[in-house]
XYZ file of C-alpha atoms in Angstrom:
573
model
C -113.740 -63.445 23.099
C -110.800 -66.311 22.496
C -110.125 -64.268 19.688
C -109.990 -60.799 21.476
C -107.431 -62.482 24.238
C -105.206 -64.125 21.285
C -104.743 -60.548 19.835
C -103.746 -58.676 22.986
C -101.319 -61.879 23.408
C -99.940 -61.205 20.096
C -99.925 -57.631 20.592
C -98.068 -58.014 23.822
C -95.635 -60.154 22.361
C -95.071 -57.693 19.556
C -94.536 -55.339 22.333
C -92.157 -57.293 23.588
C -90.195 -57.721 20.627
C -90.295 -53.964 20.221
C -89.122 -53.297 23.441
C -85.858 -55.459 22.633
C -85.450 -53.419 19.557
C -85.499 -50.451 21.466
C -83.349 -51.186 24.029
C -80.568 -52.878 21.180
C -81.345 -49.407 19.182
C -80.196 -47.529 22.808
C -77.646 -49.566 23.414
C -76.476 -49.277 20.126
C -76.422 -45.382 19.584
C -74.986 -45.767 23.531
C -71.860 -47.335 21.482
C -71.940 -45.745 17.801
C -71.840 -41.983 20.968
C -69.043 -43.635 22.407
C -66.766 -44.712 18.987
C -68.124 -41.285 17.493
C -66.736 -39.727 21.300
C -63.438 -41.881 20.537
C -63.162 -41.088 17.036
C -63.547 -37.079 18.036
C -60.969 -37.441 20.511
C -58.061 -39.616 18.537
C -58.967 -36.735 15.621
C -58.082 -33.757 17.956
C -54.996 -36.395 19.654
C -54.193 -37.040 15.949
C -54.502 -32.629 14.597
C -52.730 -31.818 17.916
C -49.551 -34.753 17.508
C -49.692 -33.132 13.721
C -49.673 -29.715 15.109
C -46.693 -30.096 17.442
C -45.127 -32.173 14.800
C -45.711 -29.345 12.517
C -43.913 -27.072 15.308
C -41.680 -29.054 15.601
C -40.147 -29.556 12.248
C -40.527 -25.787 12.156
C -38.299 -25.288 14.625
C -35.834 -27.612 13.354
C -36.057 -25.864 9.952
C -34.913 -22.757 11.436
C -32.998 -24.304 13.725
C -30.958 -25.963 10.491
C -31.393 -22.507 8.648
C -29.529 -20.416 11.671
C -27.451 -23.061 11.709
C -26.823 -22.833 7.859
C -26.224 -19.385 8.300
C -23.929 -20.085 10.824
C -21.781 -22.481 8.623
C -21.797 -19.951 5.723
C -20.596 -17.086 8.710
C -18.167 -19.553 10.348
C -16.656 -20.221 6.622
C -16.524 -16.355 6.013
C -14.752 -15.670 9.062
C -12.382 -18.828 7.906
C -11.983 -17.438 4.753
C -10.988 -13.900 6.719
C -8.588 -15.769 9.115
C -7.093 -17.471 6.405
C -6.196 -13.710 4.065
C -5.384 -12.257 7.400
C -2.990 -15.098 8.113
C -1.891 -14.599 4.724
C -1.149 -10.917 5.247
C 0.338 -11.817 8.603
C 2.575 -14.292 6.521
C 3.592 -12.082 4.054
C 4.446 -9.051 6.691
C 6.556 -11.437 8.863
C 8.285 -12.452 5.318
C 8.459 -8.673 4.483
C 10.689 -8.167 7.786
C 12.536 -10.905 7.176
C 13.708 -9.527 4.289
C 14.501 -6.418 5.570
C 16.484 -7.816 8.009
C 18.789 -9.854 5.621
C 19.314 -6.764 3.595
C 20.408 -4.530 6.257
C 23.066 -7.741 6.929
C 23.629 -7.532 3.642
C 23.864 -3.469 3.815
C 26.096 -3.562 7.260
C 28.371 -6.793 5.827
C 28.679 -6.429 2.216
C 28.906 -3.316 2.025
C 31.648 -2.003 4.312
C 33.667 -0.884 1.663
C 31.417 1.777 0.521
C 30.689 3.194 3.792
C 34.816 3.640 4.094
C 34.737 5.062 0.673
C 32.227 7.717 1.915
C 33.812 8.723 4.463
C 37.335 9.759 2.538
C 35.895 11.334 0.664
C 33.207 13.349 2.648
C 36.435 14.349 4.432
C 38.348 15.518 2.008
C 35.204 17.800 0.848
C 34.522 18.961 4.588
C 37.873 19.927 4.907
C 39.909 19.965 1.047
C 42.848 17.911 2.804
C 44.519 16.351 0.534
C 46.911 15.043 3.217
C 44.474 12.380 4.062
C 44.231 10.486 0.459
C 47.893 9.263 -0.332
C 48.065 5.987 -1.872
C 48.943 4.247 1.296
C 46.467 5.730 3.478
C 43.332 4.775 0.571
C 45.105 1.292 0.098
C 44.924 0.390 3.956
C 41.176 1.562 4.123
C 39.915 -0.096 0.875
C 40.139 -3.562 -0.617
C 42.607 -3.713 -3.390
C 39.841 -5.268 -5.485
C 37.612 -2.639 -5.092
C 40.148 -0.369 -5.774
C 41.372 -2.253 -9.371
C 38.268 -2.882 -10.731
C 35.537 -1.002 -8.935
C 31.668 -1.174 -9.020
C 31.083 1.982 -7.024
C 31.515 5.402 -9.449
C 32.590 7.412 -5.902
C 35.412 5.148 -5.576
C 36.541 5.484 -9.339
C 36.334 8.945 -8.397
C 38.373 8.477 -4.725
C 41.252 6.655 -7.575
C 41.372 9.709 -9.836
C 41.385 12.721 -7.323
C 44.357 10.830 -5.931
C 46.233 10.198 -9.190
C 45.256 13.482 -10.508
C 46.971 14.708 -6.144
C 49.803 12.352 -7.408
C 50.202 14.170 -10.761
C 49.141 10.767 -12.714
C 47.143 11.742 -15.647
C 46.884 8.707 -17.724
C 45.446 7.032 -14.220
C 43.434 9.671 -13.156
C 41.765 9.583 -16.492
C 41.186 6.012 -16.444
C 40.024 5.903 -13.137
C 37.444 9.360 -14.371
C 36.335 7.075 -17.149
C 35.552 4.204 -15.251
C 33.646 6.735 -12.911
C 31.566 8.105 -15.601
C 30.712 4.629 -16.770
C 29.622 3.865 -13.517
C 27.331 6.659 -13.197
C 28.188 9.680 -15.463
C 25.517 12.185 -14.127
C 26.308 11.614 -9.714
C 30.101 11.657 -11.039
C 29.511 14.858 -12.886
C 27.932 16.391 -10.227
C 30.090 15.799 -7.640
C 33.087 17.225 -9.526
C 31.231 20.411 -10.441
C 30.691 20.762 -6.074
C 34.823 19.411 -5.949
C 36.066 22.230 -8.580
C 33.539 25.139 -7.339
C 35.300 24.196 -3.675
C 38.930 24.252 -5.296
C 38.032 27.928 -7.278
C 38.208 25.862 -10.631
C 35.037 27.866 -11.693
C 35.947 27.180 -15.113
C 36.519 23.306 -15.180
C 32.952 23.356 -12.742
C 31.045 25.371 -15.764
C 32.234 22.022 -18.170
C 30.734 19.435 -15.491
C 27.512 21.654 -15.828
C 27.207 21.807 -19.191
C 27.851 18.692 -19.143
C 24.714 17.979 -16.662
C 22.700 20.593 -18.138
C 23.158 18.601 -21.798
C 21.171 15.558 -20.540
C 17.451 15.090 -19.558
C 16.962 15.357 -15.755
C 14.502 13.095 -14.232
C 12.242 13.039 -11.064
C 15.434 11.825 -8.676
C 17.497 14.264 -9.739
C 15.594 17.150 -7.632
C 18.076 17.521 -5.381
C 20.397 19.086 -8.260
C 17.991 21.102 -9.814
C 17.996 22.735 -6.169
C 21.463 22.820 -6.134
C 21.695 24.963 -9.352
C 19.441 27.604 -8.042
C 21.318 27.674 -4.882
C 24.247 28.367 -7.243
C 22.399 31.735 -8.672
C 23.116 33.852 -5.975
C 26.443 32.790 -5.253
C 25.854 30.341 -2.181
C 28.032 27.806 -2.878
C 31.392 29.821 -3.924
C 31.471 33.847 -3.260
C 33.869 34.864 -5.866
C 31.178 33.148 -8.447
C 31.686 35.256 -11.478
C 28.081 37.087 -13.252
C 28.897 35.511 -16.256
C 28.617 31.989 -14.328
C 25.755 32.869 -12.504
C 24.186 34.102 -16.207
C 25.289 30.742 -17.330
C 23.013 28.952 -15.005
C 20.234 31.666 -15.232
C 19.901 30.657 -18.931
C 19.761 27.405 -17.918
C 16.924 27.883 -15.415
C 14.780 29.795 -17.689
C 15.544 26.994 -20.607
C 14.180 24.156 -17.849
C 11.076 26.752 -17.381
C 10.511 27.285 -20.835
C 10.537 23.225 -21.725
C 8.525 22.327 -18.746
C 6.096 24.432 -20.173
C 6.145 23.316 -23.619
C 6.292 19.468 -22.302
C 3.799 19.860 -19.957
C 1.591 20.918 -22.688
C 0.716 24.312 -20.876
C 0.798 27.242 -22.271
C 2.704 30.683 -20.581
C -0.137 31.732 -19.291
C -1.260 28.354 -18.027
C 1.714 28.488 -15.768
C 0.946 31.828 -15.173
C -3.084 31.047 -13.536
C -0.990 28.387 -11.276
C 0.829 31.067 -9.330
C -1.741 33.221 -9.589
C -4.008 30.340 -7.704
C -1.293 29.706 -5.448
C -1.160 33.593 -4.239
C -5.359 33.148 -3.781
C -4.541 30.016 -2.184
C -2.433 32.077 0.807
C -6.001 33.703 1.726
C -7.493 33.763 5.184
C -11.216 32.738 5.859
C -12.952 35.795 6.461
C -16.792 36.989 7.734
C -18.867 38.554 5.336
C -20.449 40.980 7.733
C -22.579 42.837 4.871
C -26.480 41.126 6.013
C -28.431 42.889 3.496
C -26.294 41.533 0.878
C -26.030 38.160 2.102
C -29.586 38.009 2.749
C -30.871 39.443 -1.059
C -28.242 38.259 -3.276
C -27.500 34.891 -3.505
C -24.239 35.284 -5.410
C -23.112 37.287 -2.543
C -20.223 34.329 -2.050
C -18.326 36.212 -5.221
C -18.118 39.473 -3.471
C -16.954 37.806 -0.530
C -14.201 36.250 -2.071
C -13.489 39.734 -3.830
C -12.608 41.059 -0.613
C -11.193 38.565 1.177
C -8.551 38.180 -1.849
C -8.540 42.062 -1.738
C -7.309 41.712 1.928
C -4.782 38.693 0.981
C -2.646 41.214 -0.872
C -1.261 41.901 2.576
C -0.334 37.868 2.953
C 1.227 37.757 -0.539
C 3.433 40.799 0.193
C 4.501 39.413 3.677
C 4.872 35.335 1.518
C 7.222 37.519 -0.867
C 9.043 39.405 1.602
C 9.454 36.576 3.884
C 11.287 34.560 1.047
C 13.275 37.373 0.235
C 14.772 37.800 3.393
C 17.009 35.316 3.905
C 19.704 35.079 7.121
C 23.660 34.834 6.130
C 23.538 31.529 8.049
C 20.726 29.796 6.036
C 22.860 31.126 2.429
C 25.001 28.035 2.465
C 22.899 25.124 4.194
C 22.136 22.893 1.322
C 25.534 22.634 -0.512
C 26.449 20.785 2.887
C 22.962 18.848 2.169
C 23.877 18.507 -1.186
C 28.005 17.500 -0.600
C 25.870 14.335 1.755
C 22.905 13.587 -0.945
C 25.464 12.880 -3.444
C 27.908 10.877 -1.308
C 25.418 9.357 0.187
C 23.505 7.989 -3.118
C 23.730 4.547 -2.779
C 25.555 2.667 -6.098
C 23.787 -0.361 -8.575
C 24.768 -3.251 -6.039
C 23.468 -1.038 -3.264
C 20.350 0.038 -4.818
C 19.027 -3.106 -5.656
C 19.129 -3.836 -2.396
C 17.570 -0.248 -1.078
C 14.565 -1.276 -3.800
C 13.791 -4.452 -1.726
C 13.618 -2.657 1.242
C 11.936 -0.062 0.327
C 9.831 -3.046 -1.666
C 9.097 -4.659 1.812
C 8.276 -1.709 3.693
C 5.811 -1.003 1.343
C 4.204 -4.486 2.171
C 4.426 -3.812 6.308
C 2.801 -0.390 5.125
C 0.203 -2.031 3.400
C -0.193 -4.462 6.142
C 0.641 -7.500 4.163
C -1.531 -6.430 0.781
C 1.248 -7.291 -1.747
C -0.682 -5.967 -4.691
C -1.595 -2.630 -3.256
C 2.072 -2.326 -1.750
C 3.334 -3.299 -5.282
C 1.351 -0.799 -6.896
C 2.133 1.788 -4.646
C 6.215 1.056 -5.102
C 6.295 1.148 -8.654
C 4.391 4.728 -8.856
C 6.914 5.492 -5.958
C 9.862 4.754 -8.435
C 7.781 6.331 -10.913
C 8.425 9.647 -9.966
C 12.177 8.761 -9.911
C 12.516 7.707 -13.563
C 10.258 10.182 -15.274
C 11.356 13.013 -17.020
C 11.397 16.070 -14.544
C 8.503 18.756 -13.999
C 9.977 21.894 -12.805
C 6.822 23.813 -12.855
C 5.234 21.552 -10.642
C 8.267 21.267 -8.310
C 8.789 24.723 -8.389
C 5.075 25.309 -7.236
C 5.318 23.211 -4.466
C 9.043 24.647 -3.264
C 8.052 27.895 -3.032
C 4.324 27.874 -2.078
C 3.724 24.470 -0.294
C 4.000 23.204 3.115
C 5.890 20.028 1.889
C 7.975 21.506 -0.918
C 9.216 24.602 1.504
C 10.882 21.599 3.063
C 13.012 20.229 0.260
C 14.016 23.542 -0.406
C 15.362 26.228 1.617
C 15.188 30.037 1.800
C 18.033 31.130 -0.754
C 16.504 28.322 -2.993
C 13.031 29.993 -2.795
C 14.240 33.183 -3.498
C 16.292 32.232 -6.334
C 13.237 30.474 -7.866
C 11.325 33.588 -7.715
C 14.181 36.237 -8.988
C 14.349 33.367 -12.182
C 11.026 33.729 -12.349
C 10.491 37.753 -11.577
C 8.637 38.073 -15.276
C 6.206 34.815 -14.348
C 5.580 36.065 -10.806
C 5.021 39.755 -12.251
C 2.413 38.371 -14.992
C 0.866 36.592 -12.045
C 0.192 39.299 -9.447
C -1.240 41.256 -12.261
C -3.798 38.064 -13.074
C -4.648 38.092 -9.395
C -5.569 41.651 -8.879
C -7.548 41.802 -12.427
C -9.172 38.276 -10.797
C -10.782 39.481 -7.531
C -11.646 43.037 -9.120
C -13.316 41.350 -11.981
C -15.673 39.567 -9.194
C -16.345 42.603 -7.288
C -19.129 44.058 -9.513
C -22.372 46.173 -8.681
C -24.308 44.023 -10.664
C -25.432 41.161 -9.143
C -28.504 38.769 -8.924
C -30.718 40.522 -6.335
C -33.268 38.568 -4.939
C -36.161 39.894 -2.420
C -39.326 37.823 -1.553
C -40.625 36.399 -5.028
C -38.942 40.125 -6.654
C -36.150 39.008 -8.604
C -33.834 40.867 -10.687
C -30.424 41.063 -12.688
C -29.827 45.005 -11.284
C -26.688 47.235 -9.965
C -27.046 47.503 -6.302
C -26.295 51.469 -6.753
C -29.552 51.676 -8.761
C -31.761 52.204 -5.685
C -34.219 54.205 -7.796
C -33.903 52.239 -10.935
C -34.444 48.908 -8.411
C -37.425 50.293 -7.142
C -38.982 51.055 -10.016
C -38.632 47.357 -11.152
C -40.096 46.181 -8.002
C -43.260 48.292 -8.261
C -43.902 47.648 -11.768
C -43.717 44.075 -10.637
C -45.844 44.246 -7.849
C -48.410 46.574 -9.660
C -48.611 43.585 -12.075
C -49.325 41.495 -9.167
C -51.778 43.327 -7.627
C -53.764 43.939 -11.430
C -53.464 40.235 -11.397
C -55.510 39.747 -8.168
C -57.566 42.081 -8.642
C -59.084 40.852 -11.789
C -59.642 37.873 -9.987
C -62.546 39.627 -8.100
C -65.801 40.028 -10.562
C -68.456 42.528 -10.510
C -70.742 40.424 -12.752
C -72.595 38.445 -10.735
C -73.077 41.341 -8.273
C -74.539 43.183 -11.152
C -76.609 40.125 -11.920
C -78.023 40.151 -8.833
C -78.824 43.748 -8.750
C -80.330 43.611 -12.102
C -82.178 40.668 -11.378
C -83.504 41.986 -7.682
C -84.477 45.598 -9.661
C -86.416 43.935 -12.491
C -88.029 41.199 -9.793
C -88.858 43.360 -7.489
C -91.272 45.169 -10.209
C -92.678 42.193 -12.091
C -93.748 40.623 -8.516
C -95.089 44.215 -8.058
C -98.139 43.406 -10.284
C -98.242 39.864 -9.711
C -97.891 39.640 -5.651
C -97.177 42.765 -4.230
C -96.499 41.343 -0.780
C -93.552 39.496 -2.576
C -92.140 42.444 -4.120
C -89.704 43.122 -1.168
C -88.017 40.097 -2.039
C -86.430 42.078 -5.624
C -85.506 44.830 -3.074
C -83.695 42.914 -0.990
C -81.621 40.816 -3.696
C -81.015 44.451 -5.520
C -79.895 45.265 -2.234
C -77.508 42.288 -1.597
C -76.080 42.956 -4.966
C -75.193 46.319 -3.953
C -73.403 45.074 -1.101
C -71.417 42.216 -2.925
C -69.993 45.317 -4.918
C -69.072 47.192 -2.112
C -67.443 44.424 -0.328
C -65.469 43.700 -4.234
C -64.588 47.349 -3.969
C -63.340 47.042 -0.079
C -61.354 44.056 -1.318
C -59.565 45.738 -4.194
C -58.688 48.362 -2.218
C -56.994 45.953 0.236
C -55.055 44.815 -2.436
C -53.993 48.075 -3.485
C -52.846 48.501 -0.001
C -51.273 45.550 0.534
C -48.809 45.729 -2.623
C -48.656 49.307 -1.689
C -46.742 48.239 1.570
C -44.565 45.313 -0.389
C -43.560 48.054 -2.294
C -42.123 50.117 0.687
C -41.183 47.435 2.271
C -39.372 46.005 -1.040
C -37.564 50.001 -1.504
C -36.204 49.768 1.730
C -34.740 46.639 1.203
C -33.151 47.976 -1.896
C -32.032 51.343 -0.160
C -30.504 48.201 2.867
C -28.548 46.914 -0.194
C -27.130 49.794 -1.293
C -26.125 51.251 2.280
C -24.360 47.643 2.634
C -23.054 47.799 -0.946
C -21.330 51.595 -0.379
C -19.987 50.027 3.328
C -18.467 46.991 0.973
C -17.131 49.158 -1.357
C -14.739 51.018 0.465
C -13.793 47.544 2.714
C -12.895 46.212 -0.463
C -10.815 49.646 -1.817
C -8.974 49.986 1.233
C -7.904 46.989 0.928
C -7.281 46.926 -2.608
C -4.917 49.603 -2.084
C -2.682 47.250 -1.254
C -2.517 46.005 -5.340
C -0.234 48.329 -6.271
C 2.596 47.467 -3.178
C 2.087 43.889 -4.540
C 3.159 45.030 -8.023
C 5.967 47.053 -6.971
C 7.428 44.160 -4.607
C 7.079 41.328 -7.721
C 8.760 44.143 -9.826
C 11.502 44.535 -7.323
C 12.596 41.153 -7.381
């Protein structure tokens, strides 16, 4: 019994003890919750202080990439600013310099300008009253006058000693001028002797002229020599002068050619473009054609040159009438260019200007300006294309206003033979593109044919289409159709002793075969039809194109009667 009560006491006491455990164990896992609860929570505090960390250095590194960007844009635009300052600086230097050499120009050189105008009067009026020696000593500077650098005023010294009967002076003073500047001195004194009637002593300052090379600046004389052709400049011009220059003309034509590495006939297709070039867009109101030949753009241009005869003859007649008052315009023009011409000392300083306002033109690119000034003086220096200046005097906007109507004229009576050759290369031209034959093109028909050839077309187009349809056709087979009817026939009777109740079955596929044919034969026969109507359709088309062709045909010779008033105007010239 003692020992029963001194079990439940240890029992109780072991229940005790467990009981403690328990409650320590609860209290416990109470805590390890609450650090695991702590620990769950600083871990999201800690992934969402990384995340916005992680947003926020992203938004700093764009922030410092725009911002890069920025920089690199700001230093572009500084780098612009800083070229367009340049170009500022260098157009504000460019009109600087302008301005001190029109000082220069209005300062320095008075003396010309005084020059200039002696002698522009003397050749308005041929009053010799005006140039004694007193009157030219009070207007010009003695040193100018002893030992000048301006050829016109060389010249100014020896028309006066040659007024004052001074020989030995004159000739001095003409040496000195032809030192200066042989070929302006030349040329003025051919104008000076034509204007005195010294026809004679004018022939020696052209041949003189005539014996060296002209160059690109000298266009202004070559216009002045076919001005003298017709007699503009001095009425009681003899032929044999005017045959003089002719020669001359036709010797600058000939080398042009020959330097310009073109042959006659070369020359020839450039006036012969220039004529096509005086054509007017026209309609090509033909629809047939334009719709079924694709080339129809050379029989358009056929008859629009065709029609351009008319322009050519009115360009030609134009040109060749030219009013009393327009005869003498440009040796006044002329008389101005050459006094006018500016001397060494002046032109150096023209080239800056003309330097600078390259540079404003360029706003403030000196290389481009640069470039573009030295092709500008160029032109000046090189030797002299008359072939292309004569194409652009007589048949462009720009050169009919260098030149005027007597010039134009002349060029194309010292040309007659050139412009003759030329019509003739035109006409051949624009009849050789109106042709019959042409690349006719309807639906997937295609053909190299003469648009006359309706029947010829058409027979073409159905041999084609025939082909087509044979093509189709084969493409639907009898054979299996016949397989089946074969098969049904010999079924049918083989299922005839076996099952007769089945036997219906060979009828029926005998049957269907039979009807497969049929339908093949329905279909070929739609094919026939349908090719039959491309066919018609494809012949009326053709018979379209030859209704529009024979409409074309006399547009285009109605017009093209026109050639032969061309010819006989170019051989009237």
């Amino acid at each position: 019994m003692m020992a029963n009560e001194g079990l439940k006491a240890e029992v109780a006491r072991k229940q005790g003890v467990l009981n403690g455990v328990n409650h320590a164990n609860d209290q416990l896992a109470q805590e390890i919750s609450y650090v695991v609860g702590a620990m769950d929570a600083a871990n999201r505090d800690l992934n969402n202080t990384s995340d916005n960390i992680r947003a926020h250095l992203g938004g700093a590194s764009n922030t410092l990439g725009s911002a890069h960007q920025q920089i690199i844009a700001a230093y572009e635009v500084q780098q612009s600013m800083d070229a367009l300052y340049m170009r500022l600086k260098q157009m504000e230097l460019a009109n600087k310099r302008i301005r001190e050499c029109n000082n220069k120009k209005f300062y320095d050189f008075a003396v010309y300008r005084t020059v200039r105008k002696i002698v522009q009067g003397i050749m308005d009026n041929l009053d010799f009253s005006m140039i004694s020696e007193q009157v030219i000593a009070k207007a010009v500077e003695r040193k100018q006058l002893e030992n000048p650098d301006y050829w016109l005023t060389s010249v100014l010294v020896a028309v006066v000693a040659w007024h004052a009967d001074q020989r030995e002076r004159a000739q001095r003073a003409l040496d000195r001028a032809m030192k200066l500047d042989g070929r302006k001195t030349a040329s003025f004194l051919m104008i000076f002797y034509l204007r005195l009637h010294r026809e004679q002593t004018a022939l020696k300052w052209f041949s003189y002229l005539a014996s060296g090379k002209l160059k690109g600046a000298e266009k202004p004389m070559v216009l002045l020599f076919f001005s003298m052709l017709s007699k503009t400049i001095e009425d009681s011009m003899s032929d044999q002068s005017r045959q003089i220059i002719t020669r001359y003309i036709n010797t600058l034509i000939a080398d042009g050619m020959r330097r310009g590495g073109q042959a006659q006939s070369a020359t020839i297709g450039r006036i012969a473009d220039a004529f096509a070039a005086l054509a007017d867009d026209a309609s090509f109101p033909y629809e047939a054609i334009r719709g079924s030949v694709p080339s129809y753009a050379g029989l358009q241009r056929s008859l629009q040159l065709a029609a351009n005869n008319a322009n050519v003859i009115d360009f030609i007649a134009e040109i060749m009438n030219v009013e009393e008052a327009q005869r003498n315009e440009f040796l006044k023009q002329y008389i101005d260019f050459v006094v006018a011409a500016p001397c060494t000392v002046e032109q150096q300083v023209y080239d800056e200007i003309d330097r600078n306002e390259y540079i404003i033109k360029f706003q403030g690119d000196v290389q481009a300006a640069q470039q573009a000034y030295e092709a500008h003086k160029q032109h000046d220096v090189k030797d002299f294309d008359i072939i292309t200046e004569m194409m652009d005097w007589i048949y462009t906007t720009s050169g009919r206003a260098e030149s005027n109507p007597q010039m134009r004229k002349n060029m194309l009576v010292a040309t007659k033979e050139l412009q003759q050759q030329a019509g003739d290369l035109y006409i051949q031209r624009y009849r050789t593109l109106f042709t019959p034959v042409q690349h006719i093109v309807i639906d997937d028909f295609a053909i190299q044919g003469d648009l006359r050839n309706v029947e010829g077309n058409a027979a073409q187009a159905k041999q084609f289409y025939e082909g087509k349809a044979a093509v189709e056709k084969a493409q639907v087979k009898d054979i299996w159709s016949i397989v089946l009817m074969v098969a049904g026939v010999l079924g049918g009777v083989g299922l005839a002793f076996v099952q007769p109740a089945l036997a219906g079955l060979g009828a029926l596929a005998a049957i269907g075969g039979g009807v497969w044919m049929l339908m093949n034969h329905f279909t070929r026969k739609r094919i026939d039809l349908k090719y039959a109507q491309i066919i018609r359709s494809t012949r009326d088309r053709l018979q379209a194109l030859f209704a529009d062709w024979q409409q074309l045909e006399r547009d285009f010779h109605a017009k093209d009667l026109l050639a032969q008033t061309l010819v006989d105007r170019l051989a009237e010239l």
